[in-house]
Amino acid sequence: MLVVQKYGGTSVADADRIRHVAGRVLKRIKQGDQVIVVVSAMGNSTDDLIDLALQVAPDPDPRELDMLLSTGEQVSVALVAMALKTMGQEAVGLTGQQAGIIAQGRHYQGRISRVEADRVRAELDAGRVPVVAGYWGVNEDQEILTLGRGASDTTAVALAVALGADRCENCKDVEGVYTADPRIVPTARKLKDITYEEMLELATQGSTVMHNRAVELASVYNLPILVTSSMVDAPGTMIRQESELEERNRVRGIAHDTDVAKVTVRRVPDKPGIATNIFEPLAEAGISVDTIVQNSSEGNLTDLTFTLSRGDLRKAEALMPVICEKVGAPEYTTDGNLGKVSIVGVGIQTAHGYAAKMFRALFDAGINIELISTSEIRLTCIIDSARVPDAVRALHAAFELETAE
């Protein structure tokens, strides 16, 4: 079996854990598997590098910030390769550039456009374990582009697709995908399997188990992903096309996110082109907008509300005066203390009672709903960020996810 294993920052946080990872890889090789390893930066080193950059420059140049952040993965790569060699297994550390990860887009927001995997394949054929830096690649001008926080998952999936691997294994400090964050709900249940659709919604709505672009890419190429523990030997959760082991048409999990801000543009003239004039400048500034709600028009004036990451709120606030003047809106308001909670499951929109049950559970917990958004397999409520843990617990209990089979 050809496998790409990805190890996150917690799994390679210190020398003991790095040796443990090397031992796991060596065990798989002795079982007859070929293994490519993708690693994240050690522990909290990416955050430490960002803090260091901010000490030097309050508004770091994006190119130089990417140059700096890419070094975190290179440290992990070198140390894991050293540990494997010490155990008698030939290995080679590869940067994103050496592994053929070609990216495009903005600094700090790059996306993988293709993988030129000849070097990785040659190292495998020579009997060496390629240990690849996750999280970054290079563009056509050989400039380093980081791919967004958590995107080592996407590096691993992209390599697995390019190499025709049998599956990708995301080895983490948790044993799989749970019905909710176990740190908030200790009784949360580990799922045996989950569909790409469901996992993509969970990841997009705040679950940190998988990077959403990794799940999306795996679904396109029907690549199975096993989410499993790097610490202990335990059955994980398989992400795949169809969930065969558990019943469809019900809530599979609760996702949450406390990184939500809201902007409301007041008394916008209700005429064609207004939305374009509001959202195009935001997009050009690299600001990603999530939920959008427009109130019904009164006197040809309407309020338009959208949500975004709290980290983008300052950039949006800098643009809003010009936007409001252009569209003829007298004012805007912001709220940076919001969160969201979502129930996810294939078919919940086509079945009866899920929305009512969700709203009742939040009402009974005394939680006010600011905004609501939906998809075919998701219901999301925007709420006060301080109440998010309470909302997760209330919904987990309401849908009886501890005992559902």
Coordinates of C-alpha atoms in Angstrom, one line a residue:
M1 CA 0.0 0.0 0.0
L2 CA 1.2 3.5 -0.9
V3 CA 0.3 5.9 1.9
V4 CA 0.8 9.6 2.6
Q5 CA 0.9 10.3 6.4
K6 CA 0.6 13.8 7.7
Y7 CA 1.7 14.7 11.2
G8 CA 0.5 17.9 12.8
G9 CA 2.4 20.3 15.0
T10 CA 1.5 18.6 18.3
S11 CA 2.7 15.3 16.9
V12 CA 6.2 16.7 16.3
A13 CA 6.3 19.1 19.2
D14 CA 9.5 17.9 20.7
A15 CA 12.3 15.4 20.3
D16 CA 10.5 12.5 22.0
R17 CA 7.4 12.9 19.8
I18 CA 9.6 13.2 16.7
R19 CA 11.3 9.9 17.5
H20 CA 7.8 8.4 18.2
V21 CA 6.6 9.5 14.7
A22 CA 9.7 8.0 13.1
G23 CA 9.0 4.8 14.9
R24 CA 5.5 4.7 13.6
V25 CA 6.7 5.3 10.0
L26 CA 9.3 2.6 10.4
K27 CA 6.7 0.1 11.6
R28 CA 4.5 0.7 8.6
I29 CA 7.5 0.2 6.3
K30 CA 8.3 -3.1 7.9
Q31 CA 4.7 -4.1 7.3
G32 CA 5.4 -3.7 3.6
D33 CA 3.9 -0.2 3.0
Q34 CA 5.5 2.7 1.1
V35 CA 5.2 5.9 3.1
I36 CA 5.5 9.5 2.3
V37 CA 5.5 11.8 5.4
V38 CA 4.2 15.4 5.4
V39 CA 4.9 17.4 8.6
S40 CA 3.8 20.7 10.1
A41 CA 5.9 23.1 12.1
M42 CA 6.7 22.0 15.7
G43 CA 4.2 22.8 18.3
N44 CA 3.3 26.5 18.4
S45 CA 6.4 27.6 16.4
T46 CA 4.3 29.2 13.6
D47 CA 2.6 31.4 16.2
D48 CA 6.0 32.2 17.7
L49 CA 7.3 33.2 14.4
I50 CA 4.3 35.5 13.8
D51 CA 4.8 37.1 17.2
L52 CA 8.5 37.6 16.4
A53 CA 7.6 39.3 13.1
L54 CA 5.2 41.6 14.8
Q55 CA 7.9 42.7 17.2
V56 CA 10.0 43.7 14.3
A57 CA 7.3 45.1 12.0
P58 CA 3.7 46.0 13.2
D59 CA 2.5 45.3 9.7
P60 CA 4.9 42.7 8.2
D61 CA 5.5 42.6 4.5
P62 CA 3.5 39.5 3.2
R63 CA 6.4 38.2 1.1
E64 CA 8.9 38.3 3.9
L65 CA 6.3 36.9 6.3
D66 CA 5.9 33.9 4.1
M67 CA 9.6 33.5 3.8
L68 CA 9.8 33.5 7.6
L69 CA 6.9 31.1 8.3
S70 CA 8.1 28.5 5.8
T71 CA 11.1 27.8 8.0
G72 CA 9.0 26.2 10.7
E73 CA 8.1 23.2 8.5
Q74 CA 11.8 22.9 7.4
V75 CA 12.9 22.3 11.0
S76 CA 10.4 19.5 11.4
V77 CA 11.4 18.0 8.1
A78 CA 15.0 17.8 9.0
L79 CA 14.5 16.4 12.4
V80 CA 12.1 13.6 11.3
A81 CA 14.5 12.6 8.5
M82 CA 17.3 12.6 11.0
A83 CA 15.3 10.4 13.4
L84 CA 14.5 7.9 10.6
K85 CA 18.1 7.7 9.6
T86 CA 19.2 7.1 13.2
M87 CA 16.8 4.1 13.2
G88 CA 18.4 2.7 10.1
Q89 CA 15.8 3.8 7.6
E90 CA 17.0 5.9 4.6
A91 CA 15.0 9.2 4.4
V92 CA 15.3 12.6 2.7
G93 CA 13.9 15.9 3.8
L94 CA 12.3 17.9 1.1
T95 CA 11.0 21.5 1.2
G96 CA 7.8 22.4 -0.5
Q97 CA 9.8 23.6 -3.5
Q98 CA 11.9 20.4 -3.7
A99 CA 8.7 18.3 -3.5
G100 CA 7.2 20.1 -6.5
I101 CA 4.4 21.9 -4.7
I102 CA 3.4 24.6 -7.2
A103 CA 1.1 27.3 -5.8
Q104 CA -0.6 30.4 -7.0
G105 CA -2.4 33.4 -5.4
R106 CA -1.5 35.8 -2.7
H107 CA 1.1 35.5 0.0
Y108 CA -0.3 33.9 3.1
Q109 CA -3.3 32.8 1.0
G110 CA -1.8 30.6 -1.6
R111 CA -3.5 27.6 -3.2
I112 CA -1.9 24.5 -4.8
S113 CA -2.2 24.6 -8.6
R114 CA -0.3 21.4 -9.3
V115 CA 2.2 18.9 -7.9
E116 CA 5.3 18.0 -9.9
A117 CA 6.0 14.8 -7.9
D118 CA 8.9 13.3 -9.9
R119 CA 11.5 14.0 -7.2
V120 CA 9.3 12.4 -4.5
R121 CA 8.6 9.4 -6.7
A122 CA 12.3 9.0 -7.4
E123 CA 13.2 9.0 -3.7
L124 CA 10.5 6.4 -3.0
D125 CA 11.9 4.2 -5.8
A126 CA 15.4 4.5 -4.3
G127 CA 14.1 3.2 -1.0
R128 CA 14.1 6.5 0.9
V129 CA 11.2 7.9 2.9
P130 CA 10.4 11.4 1.5
V131 CA 9.7 13.8 4.5
V132 CA 8.0 16.8 3.0
A133 CA 7.3 20.3 4.3
G134 CA 3.6 20.9 4.5
Y135 CA 1.9 24.3 4.4
W136 CA 3.8 26.0 1.6
G137 CA 4.8 25.8 -2.0
V138 CA 6.3 28.1 -4.7
N139 CA 4.7 30.0 -7.6
E140 CA 6.0 30.2 -11.1
D141 CA 8.4 32.9 -10.1
Q142 CA 9.8 30.6 -7.4
E143 CA 8.4 32.9 -4.7
I144 CA 7.3 31.1 -1.5
L145 CA 3.5 31.1 -0.8
T146 CA 2.1 29.7 2.4
L147 CA -1.3 28.1 2.0
G148 CA -3.2 29.1 5.1
R149 CA -3.3 27.7 8.6
G150 CA -3.9 24.0 8.7
A151 CA -3.0 23.6 5.0
S152 CA -0.4 20.9 5.6
D153 CA -3.5 18.6 5.3
T154 CA -3.9 20.0 1.8
T155 CA -0.3 19.4 0.9
A156 CA -0.6 15.8 2.0
V157 CA -3.8 15.2 0.0
A158 CA -2.4 16.9 -3.1
L159 CA 0.8 14.7 -2.9
A160 CA -1.4 11.5 -2.4
V161 CA -3.4 12.4 -5.5
A162 CA -0.4 13.2 -7.6
L163 CA 1.3 9.9 -6.6
G164 CA -1.8 7.7 -6.9
A165 CA -1.6 6.8 -3.2
D166 CA -4.1 4.3 -1.8
R167 CA -5.1 6.7 0.9
C168 CA -4.0 9.7 3.0
E169 CA -3.7 9.4 6.8
N170 CA -4.0 12.5 8.9
C171 CA -2.2 11.6 12.2
K172 CA -3.2 13.9 15.0
D173 CA -3.5 14.3 18.7
V174 CA -7.1 13.0 18.6
E175 CA -8.3 9.6 17.6
G176 CA -10.6 10.6 14.9
V177 CA -13.6 12.8 14.0
Y178 CA -16.0 13.3 16.9
T179 CA -19.6 14.4 17.1
A180 CA -18.4 17.6 18.7
D181 CA -15.2 19.0 20.2
P182 CA -14.4 16.7 23.1
R183 CA -12.8 19.6 25.0
I184 CA -16.3 21.1 25.1
V185 CA -18.4 17.9 25.2
P186 CA -16.5 15.2 27.0
T187 CA -19.2 12.6 26.0
A188 CA -18.7 13.4 22.3
R189 CA -18.6 10.1 20.2
K190 CA -16.0 9.2 17.7
L191 CA -17.5 8.5 14.3
K192 CA -16.5 5.3 12.4
D193 CA -16.8 7.1 9.1
I194 CA -18.2 10.3 7.5
T195 CA -18.9 11.5 4.0
Y196 CA -16.8 14.1 2.2
E197 CA -19.8 16.4 2.1
E198 CA -20.3 16.2 5.9
M199 CA -16.6 16.6 6.7
L200 CA -16.3 19.6 4.3
E201 CA -19.2 21.3 6.1
L202 CA -17.8 20.6 9.5
A203 CA -14.3 21.9 8.5
T204 CA -15.8 25.0 6.8
Q205 CA -17.9 25.8 9.9
G206 CA -15.0 25.6 12.3
S207 CA -13.9 22.1 13.0
T208 CA -10.1 22.0 13.1
V209 CA -9.8 18.2 12.5
M210 CA -9.3 18.6 8.7
H211 CA -8.5 21.6 6.5
N212 CA -11.5 22.2 4.3
R213 CA -9.6 22.5 1.0
A214 CA -8.0 19.1 1.8
V215 CA -11.4 17.5 2.1
E216 CA -12.6 19.2 -1.1
L217 CA -9.6 18.0 -3.1
A218 CA -10.0 14.4 -1.7
S219 CA -13.6 14.3 -2.7
V220 CA -12.8 15.4 -6.3
Y221 CA -10.4 12.4 -6.7
N222 CA -12.3 10.0 -4.4
L223 CA -9.2 9.6 -2.2
P224 CA -10.0 8.1 1.2
I225 CA -8.7 10.0 4.3
L226 CA -8.1 8.2 7.6
V227 CA -8.1 10.6 10.6
T228 CA -6.3 8.8 13.3
S229 CA -4.2 9.3 16.4
S230 CA -0.4 9.7 16.2
M231 CA -0.1 9.0 19.9
V232 CA -1.9 5.6 20.4
D233 CA -3.0 2.7 18.2
A234 CA -6.7 3.1 17.9
P235 CA -9.3 2.9 15.0
G236 CA -9.8 6.3 13.4
T237 CA -12.5 7.8 11.3
M238 CA -12.6 7.2 7.5
I239 CA -13.6 10.1 5.3
R240 CA -15.0 8.7 2.0
Q241 CA -17.6 9.0 -0.6
E242 CA -20.5 7.3 1.2
S243 CA -21.0 6.6 4.8
E244 CA -22.0 2.9 4.9
L245 CA -21.7 2.3 8.6
E246 CA -24.2 4.8 10.0
E247 CA -27.7 5.9 9.0
R248 CA -28.1 8.9 6.7
N249 CA -30.6 11.7 7.2
R250 CA -29.6 12.8 10.7
V251 CA -27.2 15.1 12.5
R252 CA -23.7 13.6 12.4
G253 CA -21.8 16.4 14.2
I254 CA -21.7 19.8 15.8
A255 CA -19.2 22.4 14.5
H256 CA -18.4 25.7 16.1
D257 CA -16.2 28.7 15.4
T258 CA -15.6 31.7 17.7
D259 CA -13.7 33.7 15.0
V260 CA -16.7 35.6 13.6
A261 CA -17.3 39.3 13.1
K262 CA -20.3 41.1 11.6
V263 CA -20.7 44.2 9.5
T264 CA -24.1 45.8 8.8
V265 CA -24.5 48.5 6.2
R266 CA -27.5 50.6 7.1
R267 CA -30.1 52.0 4.8
V268 CA -28.6 50.9 1.5
P269 CA -30.5 52.1 -1.6
D270 CA -32.2 49.0 -3.0
K271 CA -31.1 49.1 -6.6
P272 CA -29.1 47.0 -9.0
G273 CA -25.3 47.0 -8.6
I274 CA -25.2 47.8 -4.9
A275 CA -24.0 44.4 -3.8
T276 CA -21.3 44.5 -6.4
N277 CA -20.0 47.9 -5.1
I278 CA -19.9 46.5 -1.6
F279 CA -18.3 43.2 -2.0
E280 CA -15.9 43.7 -4.9
P281 CA -13.6 46.1 -2.9
L282 CA -13.6 43.5 0.0
A283 CA -12.6 40.7 -2.4
E284 CA -9.9 42.8 -3.9
A285 CA -8.5 43.3 -0.4
G286 CA -8.4 39.6 0.2
I287 CA -11.3 39.6 2.6
S288 CA -13.4 36.5 2.5
V289 CA -17.1 37.0 3.3
D290 CA -19.3 34.2 4.8
T291 CA -22.9 34.7 5.6
I292 CA -24.8 37.5 3.8
V293 CA -28.3 38.6 4.9
Q294 CA -30.3 41.4 3.3
N295 CA -33.5 42.7 5.0
S296 CA -36.6 43.3 3.1
S297 CA -36.8 46.8 1.5
E298 CA -38.7 49.6 3.1
G299 CA -39.0 52.9 1.1
N300 CA -36.3 51.4 -1.3
L301 CA -33.8 51.3 1.6
T302 CA -32.5 48.1 3.1
D303 CA -29.9 46.9 5.7
L304 CA -27.3 44.5 4.4
T305 CA -25.3 42.3 6.9
F306 CA -22.3 40.0 6.3
T307 CA -20.0 38.0 8.4
L308 CA -16.2 37.6 8.1
S309 CA -13.2 36.4 10.1
R310 CA -12.5 38.6 13.1
G311 CA -8.9 38.9 11.8
D312 CA -10.2 40.7 8.7
L313 CA -12.5 43.1 10.5
R314 CA -9.9 45.9 10.8
K315 CA -9.2 45.7 7.0
A316 CA -12.9 45.8 6.3
E317 CA -13.5 48.8 8.7
A318 CA -10.8 50.7 6.8
L319 CA -12.7 50.2 3.5
M320 CA -16.3 50.7 4.8
P321 CA -16.3 54.6 4.8
V322 CA -15.4 54.6 1.1
I323 CA -17.9 51.8 0.3
C324 CA -20.7 53.5 2.2
E325 CA -20.1 56.8 0.3
K326 CA -20.1 55.0 -3.0
V327 CA -23.4 53.1 -2.4
G328 CA -25.1 56.0 -0.7
A329 CA -25.4 54.4 2.8
P330 CA -25.3 56.8 5.7
E331 CA -23.6 54.4 8.2
Y332 CA -22.3 51.0 9.1
T333 CA -22.0 49.1 12.3
T334 CA -19.7 46.2 13.3
D335 CA -19.6 43.5 16.0
G336 CA -16.4 41.6 16.6
N337 CA -17.6 39.3 19.4
L338 CA -19.6 36.7 17.6
G339 CA -19.4 33.0 17.0
K340 CA -21.3 30.3 15.1
V341 CA -22.6 26.9 15.8
S342 CA -23.7 24.4 13.1
I343 CA -25.5 21.0 12.9
V344 CA -24.3 18.9 10.0
G345 CA -25.7 15.8 8.4
V346 CA -26.6 14.6 4.9
G347 CA -30.3 15.0 4.3
I348 CA -31.2 17.1 7.3
Q349 CA -32.8 19.8 5.1
T350 CA -35.1 17.2 3.4
A351 CA -36.3 15.8 6.7
H352 CA -38.7 17.4 9.2
G353 CA -38.0 19.0 12.5
Y354 CA -34.3 19.6 12.6
A355 CA -34.4 23.4 12.4
A356 CA -37.2 23.6 15.0
K357 CA -35.3 21.3 17.3
M358 CA -32.1 23.4 16.9
F359 CA -33.9 26.6 17.6
R360 CA -35.7 25.2 20.6
A361 CA -32.5 23.9 22.1
L362 CA -30.8 27.3 21.8
F363 CA -34.0 29.1 23.2
D364 CA -34.1 26.8 26.2
A365 CA -30.4 27.6 26.9
G366 CA -31.2 31.3 26.7
I367 CA -29.1 31.9 23.6
N368 CA -30.1 34.6 21.2
I369 CA -29.7 34.0 17.4
E370 CA -28.2 36.9 15.5
L371 CA -28.3 35.3 12.0
I372 CA -29.2 32.0 10.3
S373 CA -27.7 30.4 7.2
T374 CA -28.3 27.0 5.7
S375 CA -27.1 24.5 3.1
E376 CA -28.5 21.1 2.0
I377 CA -26.7 19.4 4.9
R378 CA -26.1 22.2 7.4
L379 CA -27.9 24.7 9.7
T380 CA -25.8 27.5 11.1
C381 CA -26.7 30.1 13.8
I382 CA -24.6 33.2 14.5
I383 CA -24.6 33.9 18.2
D384 CA -22.6 35.7 20.9
S385 CA -19.1 34.2 21.0
A386 CA -19.2 33.8 24.8
R387 CA -22.2 31.4 24.5
V388 CA -20.7 29.1 21.8
P389 CA -19.6 26.4 24.3
D390 CA -23.1 26.4 25.9
A391 CA -24.7 26.2 22.4
V392 CA -22.5 23.2 21.4
R393 CA -23.4 21.3 24.6
A394 CA -27.1 22.1 24.3
L395 CA -27.3 20.9 20.7
H396 CA -25.2 17.8 21.3
A397 CA -27.6 16.8 24.0
A398 CA -30.7 17.8 22.0
F399 CA -29.8 15.5 19.1
E400 CA -28.6 12.7 21.4
L401 CA -25.3 12.4 19.7
E402 CA -23.6 10.6 22.6
T403 CA -25.7 7.5 22.0
A404 CA -26.7 7.7 18.3
E405 CA -25.6 4.7 16.2

